[in-house]
Tab-separated table of C-alpha atoms and ligand atoms in Angstrom:
chain	number	residue	atom	x	y	z
A	11	MET	CA	-54.084	-43.444	-64.640
A	12	LEU	CA	-56.890	-43.152	-67.204
A	13	THR	CA	-56.218	-40.491	-69.826
A	14	VAL	CA	-59.201	-38.544	-71.126
A	15	ALA	CA	-59.811	-36.236	-74.095
A	16	VAL	CA	-62.898	-34.023	-73.851
A	17	LEU	CA	-64.785	-32.588	-76.830
A	18	ILE	CA	-66.924	-29.479	-76.384
A	19	SER	CA	-68.840	-26.860	-78.363
A	20	GLY	CA	-69.890	-24.313	-75.764
A	21	THR	CA	-69.258	-22.940	-72.309
A	22	GLY	CA	-67.705	-26.135	-71.045
A	23	SER	CA	-69.089	-25.998	-67.516
A	24	ASN	CA	-69.144	-29.785	-67.353
A	25	LEU	CA	-65.579	-29.842	-68.679
A	26	ARG	CA	-64.569	-27.420	-65.921
A	27	ALA	CA	-66.069	-29.690	-63.288
A	28	LEU	CA	-64.138	-32.673	-64.670
A	29	LEU	CA	-60.934	-30.618	-64.720
A	30	GLU	CA	-61.513	-29.627	-61.094
A	31	ALA	CA	-62.101	-33.246	-60.086
A	32	ALA	CA	-59.050	-34.447	-62.029
A	33	ALA	CA	-56.853	-31.826	-60.368
A	34	ASP	CA	-57.154	-33.844	-57.149
A	35	PRO	CA	-54.185	-36.252	-57.135
A	36	ARG	CA	-56.473	-38.949	-55.690
A	37	PHE	CA	-58.713	-38.822	-58.783
A	38	PRO	CA	-57.756	-41.762	-61.025
A	39	ALA	CA	-58.082	-39.956	-64.387
A	40	ARG	CA	-56.394	-37.011	-66.105
A	41	VAL	CA	-57.705	-34.781	-68.866
A	42	ILE	CA	-54.889	-34.651	-71.430
A	43	ALA	CA	-56.535	-32.662	-74.247
A	44	VAL	CA	-59.668	-30.651	-75.023
A	45	GLY	CA	-61.014	-30.357	-78.550
A	46	ALA	CA	-63.904	-28.457	-80.125
A	47	ASP	CA	-65.744	-28.068	-83.416
A	48	ARG	CA	-65.742	-24.266	-83.055
A	49	GLU	CA	-64.003	-21.522	-81.048
A	50	ALA	CA	-65.660	-22.621	-77.826
A	51	ASP	CA	-65.691	-20.458	-74.693
A	52	GLY	CA	-64.886	-23.620	-72.760
A	53	PHE	CA	-61.321	-23.596	-74.125
A	54	ALA	CA	-60.647	-21.009	-71.405
A	55	HIS	CA	-61.138	-23.688	-68.743
A	56	ALA	CA	-58.616	-25.968	-70.458
A	57	GLU	CA	-56.140	-23.129	-70.715
A	58	ALA	CA	-56.632	-22.257	-67.037
A	59	TYR	CA	-55.638	-25.808	-66.149
A	60	GLY	CA	-52.749	-25.882	-68.642
A	61	ILE	CA	-54.428	-28.532	-70.798
A	62	PRO	CA	-53.672	-28.457	-74.550
A	63	THR	CA	-56.554	-27.669	-76.888
A	64	PHE	CA	-57.260	-28.477	-80.503
A	65	LEU	CA	-59.806	-27.043	-82.909
A	66	VAL	CA	-61.444	-28.960	-85.755
A	67	PRO	CA	-63.757	-26.260	-87.186
A	68	TYR	CA	-66.759	-28.053	-88.625
A	69	GLU	CA	-67.636	-25.243	-91.028
A	70	GLN	CA	-64.275	-25.523	-92.773
A	71	PHE	CA	-64.833	-29.093	-93.971
A	72	ASP	CA	-66.798	-30.182	-97.028
A	73	SER	CA	-68.591	-32.966	-95.221
A	74	ARG	CA	-69.193	-34.557	-91.838
A	75	VAL	CA	-67.018	-37.460	-92.986
A	76	ALA	CA	-64.084	-35.143	-93.781
A	77	TRP	CA	-64.520	-33.391	-90.432
A	78	GLY	CA	-64.540	-36.762	-88.711
A	79	GLU	CA	-61.303	-37.777	-90.422
A	80	GLU	CA	-59.549	-34.711	-89.049
A	81	LEU	CA	-61.093	-35.271	-85.623
A	82	THR	CA	-59.753	-38.825	-85.690
A	83	ALA	CA	-56.295	-37.551	-86.652
A	84	GLN	CA	-56.311	-35.002	-83.827
A	85	LEU	CA	-57.457	-37.551	-81.266
A	86	ALA	CA	-54.741	-39.941	-82.469
A	87	VAL	CA	-52.135	-37.346	-81.495
A	88	TRP	CA	-53.219	-37.720	-77.873
A	89	SER	CA	-54.297	-41.354	-77.986
A	90	PRO	CA	-56.475	-41.047	-74.874
A	91	ASP	CA	-57.941	-44.045	-73.060
A	92	LEU	CA	-61.377	-42.383	-73.113
A	93	VAL	CA	-63.097	-39.661	-75.158
A	94	VAL	CA	-65.830	-37.649	-73.427
A	95	LEU	CA	-68.356	-35.664	-75.475
A	96	SER	CA	-69.305	-32.927	-73.045
A	97	GLY	CA	-71.613	-30.588	-74.894
A	98	LEU	CA	-70.232	-31.348	-78.363
A	99	MET	CA	-73.221	-30.235	-80.447
A	100	ARG	CA	-72.373	-32.322	-83.510
A	101	LEU	CA	-73.221	-35.844	-84.531
A	102	VAL	CA	-69.969	-37.739	-84.611
A	103	PRO	CA	-69.607	-39.656	-87.906
A	104	PRO	CA	-69.800	-43.465	-87.823
A	105	ALA	CA	-66.083	-43.883	-88.641
A	106	VAL	CA	-65.174	-41.988	-85.453
A	107	VAL	CA	-67.721	-43.882	-83.351
A	108	ASP	CA	-66.528	-47.213	-84.740
A	109	ALA	CA	-62.877	-46.307	-84.103
A	110	TRP	CA	-63.478	-45.426	-80.462
A	111	ALA	CA	-66.433	-47.526	-79.335
A	112	PRO	CA	-67.025	-48.248	-76.536
A	113	ARG	CA	-64.449	-45.761	-75.200
A	114	LEU	CA	-66.545	-42.794	-76.327
A	115	ILE	CA	-69.108	-41.456	-73.855
A	116	ASN	CA	-71.565	-38.571	-73.884
A	117	THR	CA	-73.392	-36.476	-71.325
A	118	HIS	CA	-76.991	-35.601	-72.112
A	119	PRO	CA	-79.449	-33.270	-70.328
A	120	ALA	CA	-82.427	-35.659	-70.230
A	121	TYR	CA	-83.435	-39.009	-68.810
A	122	LEU	CA	-82.761	-41.086	-71.947
A	123	PRO	CA	-84.400	-42.564	-73.913
A	124	GLU	CA	-86.652	-39.584	-73.243
A	125	PHE	CA	-85.788	-36.440	-75.238
A	126	PRO	CA	-82.776	-37.406	-77.350
A	127	GLY	CA	-81.160	-34.872	-79.668
A	128	ALA	CA	-79.819	-31.356	-79.546
A	129	HIS	CA	-82.792	-29.702	-77.795
A	130	ALA	CA	-83.464	-32.044	-74.906
A	131	VAL	CA	-84.264	-29.385	-72.296
A	132	ARG	CA	-86.513	-27.393	-74.639
A	133	ASP	CA	-88.285	-30.584	-75.712
A	134	ALA	CA	-88.915	-31.626	-72.105
A	135	LEU	CA	-90.440	-28.223	-71.305
A	136	ALA	CA	-92.560	-28.328	-74.466
A	137	ALA	CA	-93.846	-31.789	-73.539
A	138	GLY	CA	-95.014	-30.480	-70.161
A	139	VAL	CA	-93.418	-33.316	-68.182
A	140	THR	CA	-93.002	-32.976	-64.434
A	141	SER	CA	-89.548	-34.523	-64.431
A	142	THR	CA	-86.667	-34.901	-66.820
A	143	GLY	CA	-83.081	-35.714	-65.933
A	144	ALA	CA	-79.478	-36.267	-66.910
A	145	SER	CA	-77.752	-39.262	-68.490
A	146	VAL	CA	-74.267	-40.475	-69.325
A	147	ILE	CA	-74.172	-42.959	-72.193
A	148	VAL	CA	-71.810	-44.849	-74.455
A	149	VAL	CA	-71.977	-43.282	-77.910
A	150	ASP	CA	-73.260	-45.487	-80.704
A	151	ASN	CA	-74.317	-44.619	-84.241
A	152	GLY	CA	-77.814	-43.512	-83.235
A	153	VAL	CA	-78.816	-40.168	-81.756
A	154	ASP	CA	-78.394	-40.648	-77.995
A	155	THR	CA	-79.339	-44.328	-78.261
A	156	GLY	CA	-76.226	-45.904	-76.732
A	157	PRO	CA	-76.060	-47.963	-73.535
A	158	ILE	CA	-76.884	-45.920	-70.439
A	159	LEU	CA	-74.078	-45.820	-67.865
A	160	ALA	CA	-75.718	-43.532	-65.299
A	161	GLN	CA	-78.802	-41.375	-65.055
A	162	GLU	CA	-80.810	-39.434	-62.533
A	163	ARG	CA	-84.156	-37.671	-62.459
A	164	VAL	CA	-84.442	-33.875	-62.116
A	165	PRO	CA	-87.862	-32.356	-61.391
A	166	VAL	CA	-89.349	-29.699	-63.658
A	167	LEU	CA	-90.566	-26.954	-61.324
A	168	PRO	CA	-93.350	-24.405	-61.837
A	169	GLY	CA	-91.926	-21.344	-63.578
A	170	ASP	CA	-88.976	-23.208	-65.077
A	171	ASP	CA	-87.685	-21.802	-68.324
A	172	LEU	CA	-84.981	-23.242	-70.573
A	173	HIS	CA	-82.103	-21.622	-68.711
A	174	ARG	CA	-83.378	-22.309	-65.207
A	175	LEU	CA	-84.123	-25.965	-65.890
A	176	HIS	CA	-80.846	-26.560	-67.751
A	177	GLU	CA	-78.855	-24.936	-64.947
A	178	ARG	CA	-80.520	-27.333	-62.487
A	179	ILE	CA	-79.770	-30.328	-64.711
A	180	LYS	CA	-76.095	-29.484	-65.277
A	181	PRO	CA	-74.871	-30.057	-61.700
A	182	VAL	CA	-76.468	-33.518	-61.841
A	183	GLU	CA	-74.764	-34.184	-65.199
A	184	ARG	CA	-71.430	-33.133	-63.694
A	185	ARG	CA	-71.790	-35.424	-60.722
A	186	LEU	CA	-72.783	-38.366	-62.940
A	187	LEU	CA	-69.956	-37.701	-65.416
A	188	ILE	CA	-67.281	-37.446	-62.737
A	189	ASP	CA	-68.560	-40.597	-61.065
A	190	VAL	CA	-68.656	-42.532	-64.367
A	191	VAL	CA	-65.101	-41.454	-65.274
A	192	ARG	CA	-63.923	-42.415	-61.773
A	193	ARG	CA	-65.576	-45.841	-62.018
A	194	ILE	CA	-64.127	-46.490	-65.480
A	195	ALA	CA	-60.677	-45.500	-64.239
A	196	ASN	CA	-60.993	-47.706	-61.145
A	197	GLY	CA	-62.089	-50.674	-63.231
A	198	GLU	CA	-65.488	-50.712	-61.472
A	199	LEU	CA	-67.240	-49.940	-64.748
A	200	ASP	CA	-66.239	-51.971	-67.808
A	201	LEU	CA	-67.385	-50.202	-70.987
A	202	VAL	CA	-67.137	-53.392	-73.040
A	203	VAL	CA	-69.423	-55.246	-70.631
A	204	ALA	CA	-71.748	-52.224	-70.309
A	205	SER	CA	-72.106	-52.134	-74.095
A	206	VAL	CA	-73.132	-55.755	-74.574
A	207	PRO	CA	-76.854	-55.839	-75.375
A	208	PRO	CA	-78.916	-58.237	-73.264
A	209	SER	CA	-78.886	-61.563	-75.123
A	210	SER	CA	-82.122	-62.860	-76.584
A	211	GLU	CA	-81.593	-65.977	-74.460
A	212	SER	CA	-81.589	-64.078	-71.173
A	213	SER	CA	-84.548	-61.895	-72.162
A	214	ALA	CA	-86.416	-65.046	-73.177
A	215	SER	CA	-85.800	-66.542	-69.766
A	216	ILE	CA	-87.147	-63.412	-68.096
A	217	THR	CA	-90.362	-63.425	-70.117
A	218	GLU	CA	-90.837	-67.202	-70.213
A	219	THR	CA	-93.844	-68.541	-68.383
A	220	PRO	CA	-93.765	-72.073	-66.952
B	20	LIG	C1	-74.729	-30.025	-71.378
B	20	LIG	O1	-75.968	-29.963	-70.731
B	20	LIG	C2	-74.668	-31.241	-72.269
B	20	LIG	O2	-75.302	-32.342	-71.746
B	20	LIG	C3	-75.399	-30.750	-73.477
B	20	LIG	O3	-74.869	-29.468	-73.675
B	20	LIG	C4	-74.584	-28.898	-72.398
B	20	LIG	C5	-73.187	-28.332	-72.421
B	20	LIG	O4	-72.951	-27.510	-71.328
B	20	LIG	N1	-75.201	-31.619	-74.570
B	20	LIG	C6	-76.183	-31.960	-75.396
B	20	LIG	O5	-77.305	-31.517	-75.342
B	20	LIG	C7	-75.774	-32.954	-76.467
B	20	LIG	N2	-76.931	-33.500	-77.093
B	20	LIG	P1	-71.499	-26.985	-70.989
B	20	LIG	O6	-70.869	-26.533	-72.298
B	20	LIG	O7	-71.716	-25.844	-70.058
B	20	LIG	O8	-70.764	-28.129	-70.343
């Protein structure tokens, strides 16, 4: 059984979906702890499912590094197999990424590498694109630059505003996240293999002309 810690900042609707999926005894993963960088509304979902929560309030630390050290200490208490960033609206410091990689994944409301960062839905609307999407990635030390594990397009419809578009993206994110966690737990998706960049040798053979 794969054990999962989830980190949130907000309403935690994607967390709730993962908790619902994991409540099925046939699901091969369990959420064992939920953490946040602030008093997140999403803690209520964890409490409803009897899952322990922990708070590492970003504002109370002198630096991102210090916050990351406490986050690392809190995660070590639970020692999960996988850490899921599900709406954690903070950049995780390199020491945390390096400690957990590649067992640290993130959901993102855009079709990466399009629209990375904290305002992906707003940025897609501002760019006037006709489709955006949802992605699940391995976290690396860039901003939403890690290896893509799953992604799907979502159309931008006439009259979409930030809320309407985001609410259409989120169910896709949930489905992708639950499927990725299931595949990791089943051994169908190997995060180490998924994180290996294509070698220069293989890319050379693709581009080579006789
Ligand atoms: C989700 O759309 C998630 O992808 C996004 O915040 C939302 C959280 O919703 N995260 C980011 O934009 C991170 N860059 P939720 O709290 O209702 O699950």
